[in-house]
Short mmCIF file of C-alpha atoms in Angstrom, two decimals:
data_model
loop_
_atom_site.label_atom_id
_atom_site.label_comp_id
_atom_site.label_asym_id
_atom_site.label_seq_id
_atom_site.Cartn_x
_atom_site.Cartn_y
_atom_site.Cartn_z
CA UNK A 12 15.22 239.91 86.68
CA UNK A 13 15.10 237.91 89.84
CA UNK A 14 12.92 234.88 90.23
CA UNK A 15 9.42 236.01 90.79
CA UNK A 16 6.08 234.93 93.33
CA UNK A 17 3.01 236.47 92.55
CA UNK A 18 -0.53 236.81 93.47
CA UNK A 19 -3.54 238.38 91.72
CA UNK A 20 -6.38 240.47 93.32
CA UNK A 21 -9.19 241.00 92.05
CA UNK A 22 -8.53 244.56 90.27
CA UNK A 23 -6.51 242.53 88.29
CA UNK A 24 -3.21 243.80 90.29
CA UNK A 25 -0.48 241.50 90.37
CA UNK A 26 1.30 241.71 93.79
CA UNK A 27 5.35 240.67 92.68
CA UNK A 28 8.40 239.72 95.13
CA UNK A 29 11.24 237.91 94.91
CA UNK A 30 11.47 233.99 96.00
CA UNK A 31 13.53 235.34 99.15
CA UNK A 32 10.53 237.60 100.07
CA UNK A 33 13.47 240.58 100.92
CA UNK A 34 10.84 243.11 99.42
CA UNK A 35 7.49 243.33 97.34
CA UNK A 36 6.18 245.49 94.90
CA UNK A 37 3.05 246.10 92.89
CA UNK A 38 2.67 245.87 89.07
CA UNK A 39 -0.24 246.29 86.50
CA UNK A 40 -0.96 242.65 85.60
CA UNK A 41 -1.39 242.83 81.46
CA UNK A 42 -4.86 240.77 82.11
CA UNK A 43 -8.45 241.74 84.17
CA UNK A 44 -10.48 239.55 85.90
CA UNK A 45 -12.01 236.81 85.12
CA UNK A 46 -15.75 238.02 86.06
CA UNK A 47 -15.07 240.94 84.15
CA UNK A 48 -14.72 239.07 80.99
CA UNK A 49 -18.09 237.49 81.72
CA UNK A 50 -20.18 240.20 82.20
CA UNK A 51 -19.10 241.25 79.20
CA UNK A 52 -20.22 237.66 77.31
CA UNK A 53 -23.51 237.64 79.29
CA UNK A 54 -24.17 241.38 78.55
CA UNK A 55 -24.78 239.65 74.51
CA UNK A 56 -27.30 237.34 75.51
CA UNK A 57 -31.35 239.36 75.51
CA UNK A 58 -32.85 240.33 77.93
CA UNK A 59 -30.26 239.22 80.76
CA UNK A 60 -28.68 240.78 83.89
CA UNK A 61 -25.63 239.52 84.96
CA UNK A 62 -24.61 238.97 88.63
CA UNK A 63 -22.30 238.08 90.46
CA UNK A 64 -22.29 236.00 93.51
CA UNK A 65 -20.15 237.42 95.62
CA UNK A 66 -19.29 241.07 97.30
CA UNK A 67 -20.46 244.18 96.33
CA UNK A 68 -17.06 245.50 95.48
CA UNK A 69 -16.33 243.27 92.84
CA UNK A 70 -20.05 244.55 91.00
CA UNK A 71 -18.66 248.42 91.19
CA UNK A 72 -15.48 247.55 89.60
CA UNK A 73 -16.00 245.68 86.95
CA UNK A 74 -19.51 248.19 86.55
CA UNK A 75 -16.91 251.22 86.70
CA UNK A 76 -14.71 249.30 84.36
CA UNK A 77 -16.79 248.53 81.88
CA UNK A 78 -18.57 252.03 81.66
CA UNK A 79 -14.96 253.57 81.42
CA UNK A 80 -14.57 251.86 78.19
CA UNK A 81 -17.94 251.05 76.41
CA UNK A 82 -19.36 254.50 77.44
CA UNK A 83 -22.52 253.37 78.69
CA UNK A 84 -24.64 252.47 81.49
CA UNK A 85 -23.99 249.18 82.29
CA UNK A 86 -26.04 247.24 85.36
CA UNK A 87 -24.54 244.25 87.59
CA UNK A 88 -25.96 242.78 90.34
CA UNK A 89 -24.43 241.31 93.48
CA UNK A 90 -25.19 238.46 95.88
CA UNK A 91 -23.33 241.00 98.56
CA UNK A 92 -21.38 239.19 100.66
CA UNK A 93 -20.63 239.99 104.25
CA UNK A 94 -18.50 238.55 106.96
CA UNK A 95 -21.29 236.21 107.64
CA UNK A 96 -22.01 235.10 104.61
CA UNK A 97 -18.08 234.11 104.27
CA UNK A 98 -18.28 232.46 106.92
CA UNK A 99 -21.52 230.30 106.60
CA UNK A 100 -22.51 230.62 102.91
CA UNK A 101 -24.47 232.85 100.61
CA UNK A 102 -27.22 230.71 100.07
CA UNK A 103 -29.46 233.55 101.97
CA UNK A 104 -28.18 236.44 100.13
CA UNK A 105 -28.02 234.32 96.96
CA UNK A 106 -31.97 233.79 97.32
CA UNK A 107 -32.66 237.57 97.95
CA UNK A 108 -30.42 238.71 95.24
CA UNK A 109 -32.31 236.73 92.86
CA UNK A 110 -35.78 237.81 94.15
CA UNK A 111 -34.22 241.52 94.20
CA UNK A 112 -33.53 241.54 90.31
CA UNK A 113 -36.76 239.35 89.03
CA UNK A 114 -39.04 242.07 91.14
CA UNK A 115 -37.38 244.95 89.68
CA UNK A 116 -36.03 244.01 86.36
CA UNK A 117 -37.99 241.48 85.53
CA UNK A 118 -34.68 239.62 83.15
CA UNK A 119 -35.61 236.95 80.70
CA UNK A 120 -32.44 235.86 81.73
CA UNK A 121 -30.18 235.65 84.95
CA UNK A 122 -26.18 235.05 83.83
CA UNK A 123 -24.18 234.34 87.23
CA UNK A 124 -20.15 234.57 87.71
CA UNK A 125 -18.31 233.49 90.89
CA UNK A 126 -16.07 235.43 91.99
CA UNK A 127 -12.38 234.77 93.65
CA UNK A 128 -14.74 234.58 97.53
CA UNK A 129 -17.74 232.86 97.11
CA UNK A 130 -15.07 230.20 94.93
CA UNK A 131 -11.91 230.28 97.93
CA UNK A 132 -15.10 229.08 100.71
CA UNK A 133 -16.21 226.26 98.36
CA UNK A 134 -19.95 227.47 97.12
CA UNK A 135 -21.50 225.53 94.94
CA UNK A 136 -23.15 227.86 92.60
CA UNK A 137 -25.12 225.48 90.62
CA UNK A 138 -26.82 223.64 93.31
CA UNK A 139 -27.99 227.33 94.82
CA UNK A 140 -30.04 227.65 91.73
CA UNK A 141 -31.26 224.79 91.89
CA UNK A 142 -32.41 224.60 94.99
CA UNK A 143 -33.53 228.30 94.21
CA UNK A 144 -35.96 226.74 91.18
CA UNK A 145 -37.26 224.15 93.84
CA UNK A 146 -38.61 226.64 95.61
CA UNK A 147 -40.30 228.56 93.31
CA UNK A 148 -41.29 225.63 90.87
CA UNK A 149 -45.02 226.38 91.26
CA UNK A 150 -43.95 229.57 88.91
CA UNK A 151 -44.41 229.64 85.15
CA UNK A 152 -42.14 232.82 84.17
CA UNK A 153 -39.54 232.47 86.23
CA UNK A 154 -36.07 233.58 84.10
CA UNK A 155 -33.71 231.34 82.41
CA UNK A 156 -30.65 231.12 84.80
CA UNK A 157 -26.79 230.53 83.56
CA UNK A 158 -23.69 230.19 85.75
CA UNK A 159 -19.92 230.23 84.66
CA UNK A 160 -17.62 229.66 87.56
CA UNK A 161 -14.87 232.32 87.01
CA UNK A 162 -12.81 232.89 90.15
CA UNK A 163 -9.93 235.48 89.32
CA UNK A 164 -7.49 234.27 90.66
CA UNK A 165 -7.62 231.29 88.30
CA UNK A 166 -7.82 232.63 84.99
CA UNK A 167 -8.29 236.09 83.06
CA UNK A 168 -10.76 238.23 81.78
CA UNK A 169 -10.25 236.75 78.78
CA UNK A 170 -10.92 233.47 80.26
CA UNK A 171 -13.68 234.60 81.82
CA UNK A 172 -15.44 235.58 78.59
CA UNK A 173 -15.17 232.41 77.45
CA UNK A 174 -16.23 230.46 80.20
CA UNK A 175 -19.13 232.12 80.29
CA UNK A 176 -19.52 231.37 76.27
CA UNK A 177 -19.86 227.92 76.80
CA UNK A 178 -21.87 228.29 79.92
CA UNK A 179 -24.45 229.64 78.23
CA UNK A 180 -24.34 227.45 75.60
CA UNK A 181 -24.07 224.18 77.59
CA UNK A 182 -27.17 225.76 79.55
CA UNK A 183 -29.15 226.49 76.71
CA UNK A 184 -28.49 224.48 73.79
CA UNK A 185 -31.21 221.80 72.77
CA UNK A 186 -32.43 219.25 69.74
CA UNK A 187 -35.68 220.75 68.68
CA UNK A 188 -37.71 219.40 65.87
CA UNK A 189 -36.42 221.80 62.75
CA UNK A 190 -33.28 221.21 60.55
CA UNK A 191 -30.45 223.48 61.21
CA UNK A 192 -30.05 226.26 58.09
CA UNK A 193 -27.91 228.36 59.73
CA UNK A 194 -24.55 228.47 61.20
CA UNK A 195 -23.10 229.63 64.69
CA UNK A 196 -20.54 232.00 65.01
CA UNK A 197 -18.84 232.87 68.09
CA UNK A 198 -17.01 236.06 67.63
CA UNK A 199 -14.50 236.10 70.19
CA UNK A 200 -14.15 239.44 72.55
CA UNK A 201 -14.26 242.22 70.15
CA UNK A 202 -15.65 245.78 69.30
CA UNK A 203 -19.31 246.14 69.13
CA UNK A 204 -18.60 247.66 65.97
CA UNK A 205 -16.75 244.86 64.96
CA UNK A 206 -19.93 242.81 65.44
CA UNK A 207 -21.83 244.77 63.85
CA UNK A 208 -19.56 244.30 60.81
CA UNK A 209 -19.48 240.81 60.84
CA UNK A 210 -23.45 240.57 60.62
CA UNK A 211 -23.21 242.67 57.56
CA UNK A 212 -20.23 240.34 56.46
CA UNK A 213 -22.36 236.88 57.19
CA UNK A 214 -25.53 238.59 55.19
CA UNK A 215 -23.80 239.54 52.15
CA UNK A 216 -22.81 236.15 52.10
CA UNK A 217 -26.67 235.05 52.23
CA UNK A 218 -25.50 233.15 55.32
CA UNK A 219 -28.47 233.02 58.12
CA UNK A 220 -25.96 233.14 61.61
CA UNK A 221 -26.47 233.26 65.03
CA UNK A 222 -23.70 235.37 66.35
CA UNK A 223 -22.54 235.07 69.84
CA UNK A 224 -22.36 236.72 71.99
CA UNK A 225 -23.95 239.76 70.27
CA UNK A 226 -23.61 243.21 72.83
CA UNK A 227 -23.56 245.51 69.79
CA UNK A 228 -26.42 247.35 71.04
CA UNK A 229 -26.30 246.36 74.67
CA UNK A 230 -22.98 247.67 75.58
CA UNK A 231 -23.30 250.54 72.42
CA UNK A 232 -27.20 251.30 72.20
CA UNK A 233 -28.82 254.68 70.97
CA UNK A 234 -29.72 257.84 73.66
CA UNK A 235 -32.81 257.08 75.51
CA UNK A 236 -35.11 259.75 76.58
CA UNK A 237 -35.79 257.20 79.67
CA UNK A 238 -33.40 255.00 81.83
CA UNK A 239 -33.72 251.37 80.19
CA UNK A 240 -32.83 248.62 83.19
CA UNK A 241 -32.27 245.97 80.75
CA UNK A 242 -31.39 247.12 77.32
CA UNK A 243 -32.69 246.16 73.85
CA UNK A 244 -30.81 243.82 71.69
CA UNK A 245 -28.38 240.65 72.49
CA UNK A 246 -28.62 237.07 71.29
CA UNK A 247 -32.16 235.47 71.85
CA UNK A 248 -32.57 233.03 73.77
CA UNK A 249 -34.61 230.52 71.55
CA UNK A 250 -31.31 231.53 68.98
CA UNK A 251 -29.17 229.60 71.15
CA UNK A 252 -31.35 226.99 71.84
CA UNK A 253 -31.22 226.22 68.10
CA UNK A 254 -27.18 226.58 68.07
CA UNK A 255 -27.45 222.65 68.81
CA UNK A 256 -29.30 222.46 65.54
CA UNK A 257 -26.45 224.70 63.44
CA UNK A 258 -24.99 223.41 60.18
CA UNK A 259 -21.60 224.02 61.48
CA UNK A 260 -20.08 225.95 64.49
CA UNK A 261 -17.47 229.11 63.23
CA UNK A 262 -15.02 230.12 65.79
CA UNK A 263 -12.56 233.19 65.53
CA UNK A 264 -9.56 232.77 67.70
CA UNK A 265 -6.93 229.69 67.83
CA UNK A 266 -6.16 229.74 70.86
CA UNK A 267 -9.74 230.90 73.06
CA UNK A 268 -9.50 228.90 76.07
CA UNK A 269 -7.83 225.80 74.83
CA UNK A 270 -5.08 225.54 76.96
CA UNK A 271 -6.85 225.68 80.39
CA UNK A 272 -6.54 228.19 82.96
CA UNK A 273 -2.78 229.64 83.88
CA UNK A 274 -1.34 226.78 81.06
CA UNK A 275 -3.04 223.97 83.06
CA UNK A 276 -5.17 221.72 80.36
CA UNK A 277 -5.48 219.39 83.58
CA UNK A 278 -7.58 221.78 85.26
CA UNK A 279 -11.05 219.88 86.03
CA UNK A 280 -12.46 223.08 85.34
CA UNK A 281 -13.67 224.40 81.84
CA UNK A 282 -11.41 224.17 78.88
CA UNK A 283 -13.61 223.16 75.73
CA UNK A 284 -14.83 226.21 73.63
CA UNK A 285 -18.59 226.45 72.88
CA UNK A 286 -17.39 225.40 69.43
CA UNK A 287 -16.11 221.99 70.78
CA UNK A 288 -18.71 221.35 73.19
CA UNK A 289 -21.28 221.46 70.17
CA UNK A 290 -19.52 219.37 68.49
CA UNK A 291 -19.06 216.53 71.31
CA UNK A 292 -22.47 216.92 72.68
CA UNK A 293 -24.44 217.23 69.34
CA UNK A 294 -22.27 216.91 66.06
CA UNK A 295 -22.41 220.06 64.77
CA UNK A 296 -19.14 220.22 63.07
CA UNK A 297 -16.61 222.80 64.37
CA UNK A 298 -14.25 225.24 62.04
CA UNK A 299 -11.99 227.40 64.00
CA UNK A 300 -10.07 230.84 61.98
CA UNK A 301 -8.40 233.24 63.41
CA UNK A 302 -9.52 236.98 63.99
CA UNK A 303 -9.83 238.19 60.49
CA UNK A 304 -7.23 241.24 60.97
CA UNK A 305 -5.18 242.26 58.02
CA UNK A 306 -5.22 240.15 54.60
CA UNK A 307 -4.43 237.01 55.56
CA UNK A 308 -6.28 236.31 58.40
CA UNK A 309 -9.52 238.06 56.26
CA UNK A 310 -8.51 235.56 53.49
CA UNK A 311 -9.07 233.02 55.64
CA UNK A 312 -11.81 234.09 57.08
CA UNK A 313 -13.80 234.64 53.77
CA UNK A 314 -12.81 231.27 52.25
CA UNK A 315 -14.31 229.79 54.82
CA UNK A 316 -17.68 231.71 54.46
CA UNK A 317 -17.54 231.46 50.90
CA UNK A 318 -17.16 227.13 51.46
CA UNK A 319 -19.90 227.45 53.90
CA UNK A 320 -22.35 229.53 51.08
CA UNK A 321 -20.82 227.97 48.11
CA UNK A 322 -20.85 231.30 46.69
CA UNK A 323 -18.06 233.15 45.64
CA UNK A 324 -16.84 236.55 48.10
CA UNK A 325 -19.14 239.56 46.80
CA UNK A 326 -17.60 242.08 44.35
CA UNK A 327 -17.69 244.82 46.94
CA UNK A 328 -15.58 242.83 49.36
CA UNK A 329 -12.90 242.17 46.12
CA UNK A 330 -12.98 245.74 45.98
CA UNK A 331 -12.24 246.31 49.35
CA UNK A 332 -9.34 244.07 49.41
CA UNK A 333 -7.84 245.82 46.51
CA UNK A 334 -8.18 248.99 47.77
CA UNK A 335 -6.52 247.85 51.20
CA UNK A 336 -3.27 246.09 49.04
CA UNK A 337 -3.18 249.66 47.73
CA UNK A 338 -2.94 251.30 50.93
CA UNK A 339 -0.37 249.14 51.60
CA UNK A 340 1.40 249.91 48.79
CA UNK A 341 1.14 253.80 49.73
CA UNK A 342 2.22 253.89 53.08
CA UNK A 343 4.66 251.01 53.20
CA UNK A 344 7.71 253.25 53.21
CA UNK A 345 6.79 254.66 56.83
CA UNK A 346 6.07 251.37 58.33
CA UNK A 347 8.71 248.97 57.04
CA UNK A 348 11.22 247.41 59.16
CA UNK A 349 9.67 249.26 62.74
CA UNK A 350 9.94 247.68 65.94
CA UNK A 351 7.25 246.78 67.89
CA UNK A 352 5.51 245.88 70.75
CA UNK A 353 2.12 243.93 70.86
CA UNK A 354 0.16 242.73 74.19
CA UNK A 355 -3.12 242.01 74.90
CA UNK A 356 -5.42 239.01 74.90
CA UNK A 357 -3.76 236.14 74.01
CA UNK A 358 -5.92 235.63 70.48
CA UNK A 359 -5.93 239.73 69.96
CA UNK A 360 -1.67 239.32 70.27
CA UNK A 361 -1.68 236.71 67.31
CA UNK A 362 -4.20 238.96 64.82
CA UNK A 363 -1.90 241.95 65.78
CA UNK A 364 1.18 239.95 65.20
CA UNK A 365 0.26 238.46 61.96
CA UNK A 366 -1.55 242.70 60.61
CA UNK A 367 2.07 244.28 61.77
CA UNK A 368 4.33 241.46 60.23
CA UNK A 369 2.26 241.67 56.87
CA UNK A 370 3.08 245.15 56.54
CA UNK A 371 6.42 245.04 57.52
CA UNK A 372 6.51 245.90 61.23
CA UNK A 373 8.82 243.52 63.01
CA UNK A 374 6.83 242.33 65.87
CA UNK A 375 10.33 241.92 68.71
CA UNK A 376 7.88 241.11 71.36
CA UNK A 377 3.87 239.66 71.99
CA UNK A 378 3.03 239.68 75.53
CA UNK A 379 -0.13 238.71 77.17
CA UNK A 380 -1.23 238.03 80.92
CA UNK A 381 -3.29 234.93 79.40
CA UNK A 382 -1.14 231.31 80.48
CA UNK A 383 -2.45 229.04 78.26
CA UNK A 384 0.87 228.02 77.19
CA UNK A 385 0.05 228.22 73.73
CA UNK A 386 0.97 231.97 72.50
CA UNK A 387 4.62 230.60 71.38
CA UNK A 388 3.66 227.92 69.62
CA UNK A 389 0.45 229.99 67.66
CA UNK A 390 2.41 232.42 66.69
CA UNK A 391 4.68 230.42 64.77
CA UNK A 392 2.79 228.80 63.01
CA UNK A 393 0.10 231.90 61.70
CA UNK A 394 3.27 234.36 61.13
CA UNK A 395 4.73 231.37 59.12
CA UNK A 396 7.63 232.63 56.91
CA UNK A 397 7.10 236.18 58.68
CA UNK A 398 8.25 234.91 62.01
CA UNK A 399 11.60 235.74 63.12
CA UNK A 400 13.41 233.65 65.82
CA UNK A 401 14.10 237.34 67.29
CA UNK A 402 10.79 237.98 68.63
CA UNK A 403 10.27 237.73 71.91
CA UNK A 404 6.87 235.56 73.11
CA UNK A 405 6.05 236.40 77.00
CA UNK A 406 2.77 234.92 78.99
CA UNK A 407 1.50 236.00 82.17
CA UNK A 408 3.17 239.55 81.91
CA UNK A 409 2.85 242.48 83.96
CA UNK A 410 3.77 245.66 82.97
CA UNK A 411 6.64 246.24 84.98
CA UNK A 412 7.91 243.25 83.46
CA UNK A 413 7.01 244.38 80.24
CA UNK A 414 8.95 247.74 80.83
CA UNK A 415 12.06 246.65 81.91
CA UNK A 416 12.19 243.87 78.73
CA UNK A 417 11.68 247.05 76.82
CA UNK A 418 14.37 249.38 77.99
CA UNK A 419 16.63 247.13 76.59
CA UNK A 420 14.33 246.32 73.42
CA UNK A 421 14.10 250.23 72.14
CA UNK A 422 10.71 249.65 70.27
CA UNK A 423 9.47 252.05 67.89
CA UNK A 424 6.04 251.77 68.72
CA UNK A 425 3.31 249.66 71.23
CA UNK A 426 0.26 247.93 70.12
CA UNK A 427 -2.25 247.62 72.60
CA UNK A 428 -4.77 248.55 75.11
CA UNK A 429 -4.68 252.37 76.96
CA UNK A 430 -3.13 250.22 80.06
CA UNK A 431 0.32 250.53 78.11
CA UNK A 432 0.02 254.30 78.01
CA UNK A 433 2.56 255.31 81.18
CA UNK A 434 5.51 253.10 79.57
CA UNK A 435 4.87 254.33 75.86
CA UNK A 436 4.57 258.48 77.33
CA UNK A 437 8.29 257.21 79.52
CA UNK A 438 9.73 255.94 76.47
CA UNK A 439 8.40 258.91 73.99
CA UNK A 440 6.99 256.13 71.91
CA UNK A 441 3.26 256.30 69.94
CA UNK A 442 1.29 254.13 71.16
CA UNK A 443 -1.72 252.33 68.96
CA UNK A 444 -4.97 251.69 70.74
CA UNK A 445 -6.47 248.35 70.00
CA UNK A 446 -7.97 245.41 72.17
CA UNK A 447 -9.31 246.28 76.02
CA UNK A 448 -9.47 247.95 77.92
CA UNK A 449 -9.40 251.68 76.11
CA UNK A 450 -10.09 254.36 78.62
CA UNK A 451 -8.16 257.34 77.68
CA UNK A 452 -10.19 257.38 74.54
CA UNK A 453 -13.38 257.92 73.38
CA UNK A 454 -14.98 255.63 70.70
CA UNK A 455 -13.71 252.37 72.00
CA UNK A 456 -17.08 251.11 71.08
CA UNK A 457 -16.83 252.04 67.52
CA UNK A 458 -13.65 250.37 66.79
CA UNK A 459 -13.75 248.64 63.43
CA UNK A 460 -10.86 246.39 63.22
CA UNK A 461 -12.15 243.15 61.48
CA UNK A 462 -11.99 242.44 57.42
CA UNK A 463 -10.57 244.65 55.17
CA UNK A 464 -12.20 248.20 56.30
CA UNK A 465 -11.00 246.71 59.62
CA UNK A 466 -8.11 246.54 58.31
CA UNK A 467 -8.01 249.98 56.26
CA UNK A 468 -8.54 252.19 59.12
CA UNK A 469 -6.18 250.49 61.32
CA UNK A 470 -3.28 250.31 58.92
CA UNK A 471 -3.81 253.82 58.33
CA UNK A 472 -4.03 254.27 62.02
CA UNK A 473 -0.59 253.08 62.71
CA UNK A 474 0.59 255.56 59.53
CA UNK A 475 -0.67 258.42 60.47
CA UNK A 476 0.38 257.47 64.70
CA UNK A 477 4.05 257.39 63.58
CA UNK A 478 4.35 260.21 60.97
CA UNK A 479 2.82 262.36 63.68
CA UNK A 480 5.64 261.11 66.29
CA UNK A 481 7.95 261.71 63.28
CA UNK A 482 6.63 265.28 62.62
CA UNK A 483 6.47 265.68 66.74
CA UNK A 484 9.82 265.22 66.92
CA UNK A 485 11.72 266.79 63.98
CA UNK A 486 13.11 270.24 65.02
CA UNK A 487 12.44 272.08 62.04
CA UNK A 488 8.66 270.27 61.79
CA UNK A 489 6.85 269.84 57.79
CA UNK A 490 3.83 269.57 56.53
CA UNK A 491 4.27 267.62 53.29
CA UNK A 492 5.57 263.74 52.99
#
């Protein structure tokens, strides 16, 4: 391909030409923006409503977004900028917005995220709310307020998410007067489901946790009979509070945002983990694992909760485990020695990677839009002795790029989110839903990926995905294998 330009909107588009500038052309950027990511972080925290300051358009996508894929109502407010306001600041609308959404939701907390405006004209986010809780200091209730600054055109959703992580925990976290008994764990950008599991996971262990951030009712709750504004559920506030109090910090994901935003650890801007800045600020000792996907990423992630206990893993995880090696076992012969393709979020590539190489699919490319820099080098060393020099590692991908490496690649299969779907239908190729965004499928929401049911009903996802292609395709069709 020729040498590339490129800019990012805030849909998340990436607008391509070549160096010369003889023509442009418009790709699907393998990444969303950065707000996006933390709405969805602020959406675990109780009682909150997110916002973002900026226009109104940037609120109905990501709202439209989200909704497409979690299946539920999902509020966001907006500081609304106008032509004005870009011009001469949103302090104004800033001020009304928050008096808007304390008079008619009445939050216990208010997350903010910049957006790629109200960051490009300079605003200074922080001092708004501040001079915002001037003004009103004569109040008593007034709602906890946490900003991330997450302009998209620096970053990705992913990046987003965790920004707003560690926003909220720089914001909240405090020394109170009781002894830490439990841990933190910070669960990375995963299924409600998934969370869900790894509460049940952390209990069986006897392990009091706060897990953040915690949207497994919020962004999957029960019917209502009446339209909730702010819904039940989320991490409490006085749980994060005591986070600087934790026995130890647990992080899943090695990479998170570690390497900066677009590769650049000089970026003055946010690039410790919650994890990290816990540690720094207050000494509560950090252990980072990987996504527990397949066996030996769940290995991991169990030894570590079985250090932390000082019990031994309960029988009925043992039993899942076998039962998983036996699946293995079973459907081996139809997975062995495939080719595929795996893209995503940067940490979501390497717990893919390491699930298909375990059970013998040759992963002969990872892409991700994420530019940490650090995909290459993570790879190698969690695949270990699985890692062939073959595969291909690509960062800050579109899916045009992604297409044309794959003509040429012939991949059996693609791993990844339902943004994948036009280049898998072109190339007659199944494709395996994982990761975000999912919107050609319902029960996104319910995805259990993590430990070894996680990893049970995705193996025998990918199974039953390419004996169906097989049986699709055979022109005499069966019905016994």
């Amino acid at each position: 391909m020729a040498d590339m330009t490129s800019t990012t909107d805030m849909t998340g588009t990436t607008k391509e030409r070549p160096a010369s500038g003889s023509f442009s052309s418009s790709c699907n950027a393998c990444k969303q923006c950065a707000p996006l990511g933390a709405c969805v972080a602020f959406k675990g925290i109780e009682g909150v409503l997110p916002m973002l300051h900026g226009s109104q358009g940037c609120a109905t996508y990501i709202r439209r977004y989200l909704i497409s894929h979690f299946r539920e109502p999902v509020d966001i407010a907006s500081s609304n900028f106008s032509e004005e306001t870009t011009i001469f600041g949103g302090n104004k609308n800033f001020n009304t917005g928050i008096d808007n959404i304390i008079s008619q939701y009445h939050p216990s907390v208010i997350a903010i995220a910049s957006v790629c405006l109200s960051e490009t004209i300079g605003e200074d986010v922080q001092r708004l709310i501040n001079e915002y809780k001037a003004i009103h200091a004569h109040e008593t209730d007034l709602p906890a307020m946490i900003y991330a600054s997450t302009p998209s055109y620096s970053g990705t959703h992913y990046d987003g998410f965790h920004e707003a992580v560690c926003a909220t925990v720089k914001s909240l976290a405090c020394v109170g007067n009781e002894t830490g008994k439990h841990i933190n764990l910070f669960c990375n950008f995963i299924s409600p489901e998934d969370i869900r599991h790894l509460k049940e996971i952390t209990s069986d262990h006897e392990i009091e946790t706060m897990i953040f951030p915690d949207y497994s009712q919020t962004l999957d709750g029960a019917s209502w009979d009446t339209y909730h504004r702010i819904p039940e559920g989320g991490t409490s506030i006085a749980e994060l509070k005591r986070s600087a109090s934790a026995l130890a910090s647990v992080e899943l994901g090695y990479i998170l945002n570690s390497g900066g935003r677009n590769g650049n650890i000089k970026d003055n801007r946010q690039t410790e983990s919650a994890g990290e800045y816990l540690q720094k600020k207050f000494d509560v000792t950090c252990q980072r694992t990987g996504l527990p996907v397949g066996i030996n990423e769940t290995d991991k992630f169990f030894n570590l909760l079985s250090v932390i206990s000082g019990k031994q893993t309960p029988q009925k995880y043992r039993e899942q485990r076998g039962r998983l090696i036996d699946l293995y076992i079973d459907g081996h012969k139809y997975v062995s020695n495939k080719r595929a393709v795996i893209y995503g979020e940067e940490d979501w590539v390497v717990a893919m990677a390491s699930f298909a190489a375990e059970i013998g699919i040759r992963p002969i490319l990872c892409a991700s839009g994420g530019e940490s820099g650090k995909l290459e080098e993570t790879l190698k060393k969690i695949l270990s002795d699985l890692h062939s020099p073959d595969m291909m590692v690509r960062q800050g991908m579109t899916f045009g790029q992604m297409e044309t490496l794959m003509a040429d690649l012939k991949p059996d299969l693609m791993i990844g989110n339902s943004k994948g779907y036009y280049i898998a239908r072109k190339m007659d190729i199944p494709l395996i839903r994982t990761g975000f965004p999912i919107h050609d499928r319902i029960g996104a929401a319910h995805m259990k990926m993590l430990g070894y049911e996680g990893a049970t009903m995705l193996f025998e996802q990918v199974v039953n995905a390419i004996l169906e292609d097989r049986q699709r395709k055979s022109p005499t069709g069966y019905q016994y294998m």
